[in-house]
mmCIF file of C-alpha atoms and ligand atoms in Angstrom:
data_model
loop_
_atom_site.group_PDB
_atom_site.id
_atom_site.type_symbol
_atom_site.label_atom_id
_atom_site.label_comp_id
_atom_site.label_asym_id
_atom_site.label_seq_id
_atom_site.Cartn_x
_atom_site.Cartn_y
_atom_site.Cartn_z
ATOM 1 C CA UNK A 1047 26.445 -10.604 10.053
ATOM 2 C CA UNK A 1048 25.955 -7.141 9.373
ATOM 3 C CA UNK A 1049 29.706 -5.078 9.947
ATOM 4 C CA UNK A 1050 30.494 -1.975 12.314
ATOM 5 C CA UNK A 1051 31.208 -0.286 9.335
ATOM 6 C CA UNK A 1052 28.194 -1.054 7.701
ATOM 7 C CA UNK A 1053 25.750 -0.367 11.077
ATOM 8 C CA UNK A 1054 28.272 3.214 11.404
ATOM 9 C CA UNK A 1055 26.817 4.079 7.613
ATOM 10 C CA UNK A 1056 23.634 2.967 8.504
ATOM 11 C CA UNK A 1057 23.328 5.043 11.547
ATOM 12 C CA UNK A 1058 24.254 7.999 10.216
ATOM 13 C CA UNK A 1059 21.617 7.788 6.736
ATOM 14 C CA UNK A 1060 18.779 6.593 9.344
ATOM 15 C CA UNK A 1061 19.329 10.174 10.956
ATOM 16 C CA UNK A 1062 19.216 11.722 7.492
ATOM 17 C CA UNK A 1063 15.814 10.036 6.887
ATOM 18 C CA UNK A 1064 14.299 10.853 10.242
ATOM 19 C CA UNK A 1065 12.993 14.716 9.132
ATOM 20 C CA UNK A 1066 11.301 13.191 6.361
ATOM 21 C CA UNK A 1067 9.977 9.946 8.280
ATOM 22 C CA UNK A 1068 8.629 12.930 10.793
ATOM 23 C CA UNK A 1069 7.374 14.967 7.985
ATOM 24 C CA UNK A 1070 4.978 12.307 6.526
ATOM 25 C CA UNK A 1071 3.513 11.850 9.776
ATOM 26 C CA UNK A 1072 3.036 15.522 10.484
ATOM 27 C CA UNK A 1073 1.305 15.785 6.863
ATOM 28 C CA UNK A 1074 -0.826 12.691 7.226
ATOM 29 C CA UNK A 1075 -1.798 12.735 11.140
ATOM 30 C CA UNK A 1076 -0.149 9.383 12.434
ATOM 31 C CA UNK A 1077 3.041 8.667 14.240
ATOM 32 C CA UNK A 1078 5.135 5.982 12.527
ATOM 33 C CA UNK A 1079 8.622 7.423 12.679
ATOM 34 C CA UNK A 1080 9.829 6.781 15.960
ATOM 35 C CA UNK A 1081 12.376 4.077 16.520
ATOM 36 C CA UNK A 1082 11.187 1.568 19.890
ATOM 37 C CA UNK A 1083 12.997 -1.280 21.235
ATOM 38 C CA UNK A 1084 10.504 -4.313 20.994
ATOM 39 C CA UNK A 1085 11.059 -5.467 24.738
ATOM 40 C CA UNK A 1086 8.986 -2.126 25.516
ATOM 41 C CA UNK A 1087 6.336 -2.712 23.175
ATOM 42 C CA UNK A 1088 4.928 -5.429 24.868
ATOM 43 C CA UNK A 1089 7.088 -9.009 22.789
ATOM 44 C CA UNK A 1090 8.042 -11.766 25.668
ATOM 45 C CA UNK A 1091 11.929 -11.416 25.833
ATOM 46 C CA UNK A 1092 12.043 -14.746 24.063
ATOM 47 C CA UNK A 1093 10.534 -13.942 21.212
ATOM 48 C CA UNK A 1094 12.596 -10.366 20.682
ATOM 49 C CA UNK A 1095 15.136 -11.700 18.930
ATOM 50 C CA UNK A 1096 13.181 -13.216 16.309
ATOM 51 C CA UNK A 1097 11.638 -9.824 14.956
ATOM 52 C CA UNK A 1098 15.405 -8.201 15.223
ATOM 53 C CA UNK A 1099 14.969 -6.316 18.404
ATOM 54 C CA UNK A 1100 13.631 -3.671 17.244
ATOM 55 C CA UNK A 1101 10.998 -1.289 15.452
ATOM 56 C CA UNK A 1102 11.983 1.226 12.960
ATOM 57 C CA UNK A 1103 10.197 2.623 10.315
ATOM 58 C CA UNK A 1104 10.703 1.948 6.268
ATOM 59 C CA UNK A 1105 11.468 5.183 4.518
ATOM 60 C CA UNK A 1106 8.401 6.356 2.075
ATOM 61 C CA UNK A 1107 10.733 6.842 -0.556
ATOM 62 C CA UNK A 1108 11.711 3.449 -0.803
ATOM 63 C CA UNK A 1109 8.152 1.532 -0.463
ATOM 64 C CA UNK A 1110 6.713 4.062 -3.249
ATOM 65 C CA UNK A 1111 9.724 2.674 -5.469
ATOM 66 C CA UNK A 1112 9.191 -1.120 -4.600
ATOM 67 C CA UNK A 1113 5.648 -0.426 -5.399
ATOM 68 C CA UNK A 1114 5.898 1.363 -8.109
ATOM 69 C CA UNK A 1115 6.991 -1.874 -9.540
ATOM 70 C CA UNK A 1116 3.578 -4.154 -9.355
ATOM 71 C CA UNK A 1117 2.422 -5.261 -12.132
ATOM 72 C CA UNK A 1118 -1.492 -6.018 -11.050
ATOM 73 C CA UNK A 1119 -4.901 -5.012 -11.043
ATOM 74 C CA UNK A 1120 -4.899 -3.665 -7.720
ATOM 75 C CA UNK A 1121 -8.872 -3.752 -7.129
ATOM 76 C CA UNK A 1122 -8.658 -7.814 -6.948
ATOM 77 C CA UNK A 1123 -5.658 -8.497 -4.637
ATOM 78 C CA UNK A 1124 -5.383 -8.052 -0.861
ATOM 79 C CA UNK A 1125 -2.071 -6.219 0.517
ATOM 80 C CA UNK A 1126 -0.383 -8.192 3.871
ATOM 81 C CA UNK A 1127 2.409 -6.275 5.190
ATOM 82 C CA UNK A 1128 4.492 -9.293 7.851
ATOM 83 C CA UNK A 1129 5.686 -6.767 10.643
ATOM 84 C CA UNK A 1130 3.484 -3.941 9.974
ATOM 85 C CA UNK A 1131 4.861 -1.992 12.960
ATOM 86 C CA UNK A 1132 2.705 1.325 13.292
ATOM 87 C CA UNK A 1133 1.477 0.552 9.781
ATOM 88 C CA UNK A 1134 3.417 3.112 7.783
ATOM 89 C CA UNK A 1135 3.263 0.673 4.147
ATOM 90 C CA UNK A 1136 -0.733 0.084 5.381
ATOM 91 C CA UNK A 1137 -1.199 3.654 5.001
ATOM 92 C CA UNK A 1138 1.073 4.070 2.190
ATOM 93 C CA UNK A 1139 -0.425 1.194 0.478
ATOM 94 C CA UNK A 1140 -4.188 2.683 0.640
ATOM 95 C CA UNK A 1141 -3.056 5.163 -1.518
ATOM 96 C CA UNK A 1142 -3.309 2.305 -4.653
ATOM 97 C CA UNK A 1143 -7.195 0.766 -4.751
ATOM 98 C CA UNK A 1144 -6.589 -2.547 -3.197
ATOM 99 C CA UNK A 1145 -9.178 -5.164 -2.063
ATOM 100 C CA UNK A 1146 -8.063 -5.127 1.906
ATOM 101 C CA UNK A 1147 -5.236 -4.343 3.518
ATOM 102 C CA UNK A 1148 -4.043 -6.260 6.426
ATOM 103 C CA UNK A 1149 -1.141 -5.259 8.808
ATOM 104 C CA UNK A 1150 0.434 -8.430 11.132
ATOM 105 C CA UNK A 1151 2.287 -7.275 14.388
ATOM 106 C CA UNK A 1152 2.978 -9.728 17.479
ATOM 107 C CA UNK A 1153 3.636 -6.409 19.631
ATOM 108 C CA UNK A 1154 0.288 -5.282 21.242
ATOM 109 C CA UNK A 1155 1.754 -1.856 21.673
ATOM 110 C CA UNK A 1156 2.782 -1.086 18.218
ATOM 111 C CA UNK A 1157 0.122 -3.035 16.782
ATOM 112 C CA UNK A 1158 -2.312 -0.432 19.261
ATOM 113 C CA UNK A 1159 -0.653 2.517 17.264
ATOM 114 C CA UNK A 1160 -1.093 0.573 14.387
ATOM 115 C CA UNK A 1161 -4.737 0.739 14.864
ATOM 116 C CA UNK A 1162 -5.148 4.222 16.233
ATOM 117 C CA UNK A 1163 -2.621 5.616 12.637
ATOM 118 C CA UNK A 1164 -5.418 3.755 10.460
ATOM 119 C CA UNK A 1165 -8.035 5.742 11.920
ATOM 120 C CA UNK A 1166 -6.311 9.347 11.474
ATOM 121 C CA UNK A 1167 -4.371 9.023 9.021
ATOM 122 C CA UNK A 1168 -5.468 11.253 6.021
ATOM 123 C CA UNK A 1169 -4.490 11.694 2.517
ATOM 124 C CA UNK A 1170 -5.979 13.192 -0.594
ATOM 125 C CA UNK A 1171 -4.960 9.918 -2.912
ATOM 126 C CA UNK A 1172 -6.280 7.112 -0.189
ATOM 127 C CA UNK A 1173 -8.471 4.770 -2.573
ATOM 128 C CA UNK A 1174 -9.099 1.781 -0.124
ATOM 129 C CA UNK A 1175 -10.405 1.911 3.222
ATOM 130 C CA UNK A 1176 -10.442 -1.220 4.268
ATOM 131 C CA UNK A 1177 -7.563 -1.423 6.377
ATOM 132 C CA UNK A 1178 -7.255 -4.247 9.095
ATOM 133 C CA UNK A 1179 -4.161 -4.075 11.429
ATOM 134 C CA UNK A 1180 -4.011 -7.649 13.448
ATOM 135 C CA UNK A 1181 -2.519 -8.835 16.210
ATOM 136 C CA UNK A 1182 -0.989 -11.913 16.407
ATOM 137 C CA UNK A 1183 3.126 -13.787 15.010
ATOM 138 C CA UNK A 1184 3.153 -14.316 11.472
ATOM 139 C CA UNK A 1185 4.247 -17.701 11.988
ATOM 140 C CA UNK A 1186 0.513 -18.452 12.680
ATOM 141 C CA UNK A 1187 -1.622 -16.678 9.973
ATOM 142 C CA UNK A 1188 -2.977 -17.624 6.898
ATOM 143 C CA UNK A 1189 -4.154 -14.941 4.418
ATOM 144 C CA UNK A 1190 -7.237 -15.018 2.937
ATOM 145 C CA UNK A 1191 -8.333 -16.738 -0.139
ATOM 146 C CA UNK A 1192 -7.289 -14.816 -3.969
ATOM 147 C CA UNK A 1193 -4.715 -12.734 -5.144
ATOM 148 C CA UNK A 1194 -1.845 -11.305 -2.409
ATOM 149 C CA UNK A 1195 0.658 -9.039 -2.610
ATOM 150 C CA UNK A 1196 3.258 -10.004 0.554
ATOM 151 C CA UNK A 1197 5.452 -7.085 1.924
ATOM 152 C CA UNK A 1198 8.143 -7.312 4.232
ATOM 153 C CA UNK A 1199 10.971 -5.122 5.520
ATOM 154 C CA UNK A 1200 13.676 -6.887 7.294
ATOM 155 C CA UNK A 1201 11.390 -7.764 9.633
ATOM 156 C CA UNK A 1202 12.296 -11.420 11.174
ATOM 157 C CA UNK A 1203 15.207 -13.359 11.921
ATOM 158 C CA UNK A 1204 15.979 -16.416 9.203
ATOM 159 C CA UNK A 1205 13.964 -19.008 10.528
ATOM 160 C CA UNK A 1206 10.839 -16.771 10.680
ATOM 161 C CA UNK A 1207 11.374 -15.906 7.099
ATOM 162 C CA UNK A 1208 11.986 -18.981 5.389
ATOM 163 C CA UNK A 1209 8.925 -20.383 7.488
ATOM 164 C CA UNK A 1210 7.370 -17.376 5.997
ATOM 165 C CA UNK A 1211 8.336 -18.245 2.365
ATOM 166 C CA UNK A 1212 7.724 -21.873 3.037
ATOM 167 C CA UNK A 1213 3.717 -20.907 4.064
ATOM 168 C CA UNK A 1214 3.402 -19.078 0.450
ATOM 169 C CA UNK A 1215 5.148 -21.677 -1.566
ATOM 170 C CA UNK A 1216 2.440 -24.414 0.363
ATOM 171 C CA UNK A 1217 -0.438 -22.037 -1.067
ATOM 172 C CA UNK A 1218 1.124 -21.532 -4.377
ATOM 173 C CA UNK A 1219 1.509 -25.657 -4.727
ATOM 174 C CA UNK A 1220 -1.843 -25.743 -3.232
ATOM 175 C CA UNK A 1221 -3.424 -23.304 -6.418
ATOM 176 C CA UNK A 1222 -3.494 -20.286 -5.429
ATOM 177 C CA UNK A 1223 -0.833 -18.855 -8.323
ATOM 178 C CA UNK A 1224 -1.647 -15.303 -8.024
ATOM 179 C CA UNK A 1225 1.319 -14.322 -5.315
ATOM 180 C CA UNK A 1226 3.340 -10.833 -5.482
ATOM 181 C CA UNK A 1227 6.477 -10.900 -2.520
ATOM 182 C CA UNK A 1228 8.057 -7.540 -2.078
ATOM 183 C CA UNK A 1229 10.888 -7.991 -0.086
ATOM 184 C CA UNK A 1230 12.809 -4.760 1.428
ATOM 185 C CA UNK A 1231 15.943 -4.299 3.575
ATOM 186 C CA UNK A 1232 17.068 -0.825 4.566
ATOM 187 C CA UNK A 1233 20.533 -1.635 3.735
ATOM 188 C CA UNK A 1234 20.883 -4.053 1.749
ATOM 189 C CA UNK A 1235 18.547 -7.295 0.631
ATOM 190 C CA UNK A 1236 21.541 -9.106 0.290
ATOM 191 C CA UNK A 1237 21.590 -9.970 4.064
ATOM 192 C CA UNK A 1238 19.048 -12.566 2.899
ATOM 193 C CA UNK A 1239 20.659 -13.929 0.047
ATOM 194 C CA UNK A 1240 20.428 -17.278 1.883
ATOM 195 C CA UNK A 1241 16.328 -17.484 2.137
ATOM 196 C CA UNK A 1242 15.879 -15.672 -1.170
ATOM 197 C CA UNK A 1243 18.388 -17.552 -2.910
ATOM 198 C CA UNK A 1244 16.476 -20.823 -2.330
ATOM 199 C CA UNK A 1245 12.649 -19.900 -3.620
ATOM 200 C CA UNK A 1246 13.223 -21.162 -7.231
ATOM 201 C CA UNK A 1247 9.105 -21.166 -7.424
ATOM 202 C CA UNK A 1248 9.996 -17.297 -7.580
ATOM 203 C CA UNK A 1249 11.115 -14.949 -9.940
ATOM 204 C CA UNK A 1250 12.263 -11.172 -9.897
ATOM 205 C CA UNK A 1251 10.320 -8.880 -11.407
ATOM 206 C CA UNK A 1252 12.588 -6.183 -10.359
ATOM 207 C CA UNK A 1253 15.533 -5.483 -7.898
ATOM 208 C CA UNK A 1254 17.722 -3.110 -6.753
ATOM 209 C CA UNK A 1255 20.040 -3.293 -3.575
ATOM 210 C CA UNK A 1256 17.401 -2.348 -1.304
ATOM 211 C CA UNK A 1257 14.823 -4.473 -3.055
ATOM 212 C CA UNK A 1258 13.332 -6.954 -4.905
ATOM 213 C CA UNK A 1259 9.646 -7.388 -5.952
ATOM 214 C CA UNK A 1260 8.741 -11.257 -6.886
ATOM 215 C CA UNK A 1261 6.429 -13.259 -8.557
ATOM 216 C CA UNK A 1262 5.792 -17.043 -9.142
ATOM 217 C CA UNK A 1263 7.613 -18.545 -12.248
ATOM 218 C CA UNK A 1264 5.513 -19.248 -15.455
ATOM 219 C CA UNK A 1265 4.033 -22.725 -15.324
ATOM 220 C CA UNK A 1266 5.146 -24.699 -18.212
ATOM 221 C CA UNK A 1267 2.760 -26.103 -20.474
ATOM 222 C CA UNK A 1268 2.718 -29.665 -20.106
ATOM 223 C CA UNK A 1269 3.652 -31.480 -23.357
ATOM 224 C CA UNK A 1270 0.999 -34.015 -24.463
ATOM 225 C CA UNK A 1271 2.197 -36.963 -26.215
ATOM 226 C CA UNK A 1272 1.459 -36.857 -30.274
ATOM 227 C CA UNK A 1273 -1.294 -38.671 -30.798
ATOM 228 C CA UNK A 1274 -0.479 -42.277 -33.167
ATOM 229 C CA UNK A 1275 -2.404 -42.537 -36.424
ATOM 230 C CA UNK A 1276 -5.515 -44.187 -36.909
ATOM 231 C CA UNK A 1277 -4.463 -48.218 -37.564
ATOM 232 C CA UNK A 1278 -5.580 -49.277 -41.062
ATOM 233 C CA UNK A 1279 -8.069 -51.946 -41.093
HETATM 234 C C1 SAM B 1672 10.907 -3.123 10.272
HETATM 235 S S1 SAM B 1672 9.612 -3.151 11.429
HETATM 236 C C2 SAM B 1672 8.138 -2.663 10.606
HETATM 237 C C3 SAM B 1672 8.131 -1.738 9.485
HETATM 238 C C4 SAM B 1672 6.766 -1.559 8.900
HETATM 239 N N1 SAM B 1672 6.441 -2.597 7.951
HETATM 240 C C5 SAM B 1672 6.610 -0.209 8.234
HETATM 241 O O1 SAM B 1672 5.850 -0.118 7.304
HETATM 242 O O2 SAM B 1672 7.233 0.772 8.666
HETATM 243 C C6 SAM B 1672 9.324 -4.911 11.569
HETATM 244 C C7 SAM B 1672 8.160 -5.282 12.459
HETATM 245 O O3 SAM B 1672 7.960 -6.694 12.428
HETATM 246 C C8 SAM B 1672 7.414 -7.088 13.661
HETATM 247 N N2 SAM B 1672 7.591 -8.539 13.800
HETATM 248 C C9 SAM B 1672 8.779 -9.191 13.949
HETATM 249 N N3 SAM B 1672 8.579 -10.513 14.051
HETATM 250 C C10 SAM B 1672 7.236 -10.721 13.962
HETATM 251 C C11 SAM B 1672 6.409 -11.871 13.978
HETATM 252 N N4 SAM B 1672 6.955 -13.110 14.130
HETATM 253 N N5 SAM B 1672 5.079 -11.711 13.857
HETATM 254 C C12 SAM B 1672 4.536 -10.478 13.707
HETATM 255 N N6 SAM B 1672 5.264 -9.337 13.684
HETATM 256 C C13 SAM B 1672 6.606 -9.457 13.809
HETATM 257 C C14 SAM B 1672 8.204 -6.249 14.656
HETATM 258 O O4 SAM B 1672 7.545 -6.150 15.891
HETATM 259 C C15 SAM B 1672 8.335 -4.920 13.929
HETATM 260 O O5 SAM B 1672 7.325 -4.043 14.298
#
């Protein structure tokens, strides 16, 4: 449960952030900043609740500094953001030379502008074009084969996102190791301390309080019993 006090805060830095949500899209031709109540975007009212009423937009700021933190070779692993809204971490993400990058929405309006953003959005540093923004819930795709980096912000209620996390630990056990999961909340990642708490497959790379960038735990080596001498004749 997130407090008055908390949502009053919260209110108050979202309208400090909103010039320079506008900004980007002014600079890179796409509208992403614009806050829109789910119910309007074309979600059946009982599935709102589930993707936390809303849209709203994830500051630049903050995905640059979660992705700052990757550790890979780019080139070889697919970007998935769950929730992709108008696309905003698509777009930003083109800007590092990934394989593909897919966007999941289950609202055919946002996922619409989603589409159109990929197409105009411009920027002297994009190094992958292959952007692909899908419709459909989360709870029913499964990403394509190799190396995935997984980005979320806040996107789903608690059951969506330890089904989520339950989908990549299934691949993972099923040998498919290489797995990045950047997680982001707005406020604070700690208002899914529950879900995140329980993936002890995972490991932080890095974390902050507004997020935390994950990757599977070294496999141990197994230990191989000492072979017995040779029995004397
Ligand atoms: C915080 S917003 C998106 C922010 C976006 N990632 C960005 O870069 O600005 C979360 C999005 O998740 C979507 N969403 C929620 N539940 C979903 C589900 N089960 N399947 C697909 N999309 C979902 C919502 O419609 C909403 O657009």
């Amino acid at each position: 449960m997130v407090s008055k006090f908390t949502w009053r805060l919260f209110r108050a830095r979202l309208a400090f952030e909103d010039p320079r949500s506008r900004a980007f899209d002014r600079r890179h031709h796409v509208e992403t900043a614009r806050e829109e109540p789910l119910g309007e975007m074309g979600v059946a009212a009982d599935a709102i609740k589930r993707g936390n009423n809303e849209y709203r937009v994830t500051w630049g700021w903050l995905i640059k500094k979660a992705m700052a933190q990757l550790d890979i070779d780019f080139r070889r692993y697919s970007f998935i953001d769950y929730g992709s809204g108008k696309g905003k971490a698509m777009l930003m993400a083109s800007d590092y030379p990934f394989k593909t990058i897919i966007g999941l929405e289950y609202a055919k309006r946002l996922h619409d502008i989603a589409a159109e953003n990929c197409r105009t959005y411009r920027s002297a540093d994009q190094q992958c074009h292959s952007l692909k923004p899908i419709l459909g819930d989360v709870l029913d795709y499964a990403p394509p084969p190799g190396p995935i980096v997984c980005f979320m912000c806040n996107p789903f209620d608690e059951t969506t996102l330890r089904a989520v996390f339950n989908s990549w630990r299934a691949r993972y056990e099923g040998g498919e190791r290489e797995i990045r999961v950047l997680y982001l909340n707005m406020r604070n990642i700690a208002e899914s301390a529950r879900v995140l708490e329980d993936q002890d497959w995972l490991a932080a790379l890095a974390r902050n309080r507004r997020f935390v960038v994950l990757a599977p735990k070294p496999v141990s080596p197994t230990i191989l019993p000492t072979p017995s001498p040779p029995s004397r004749p």
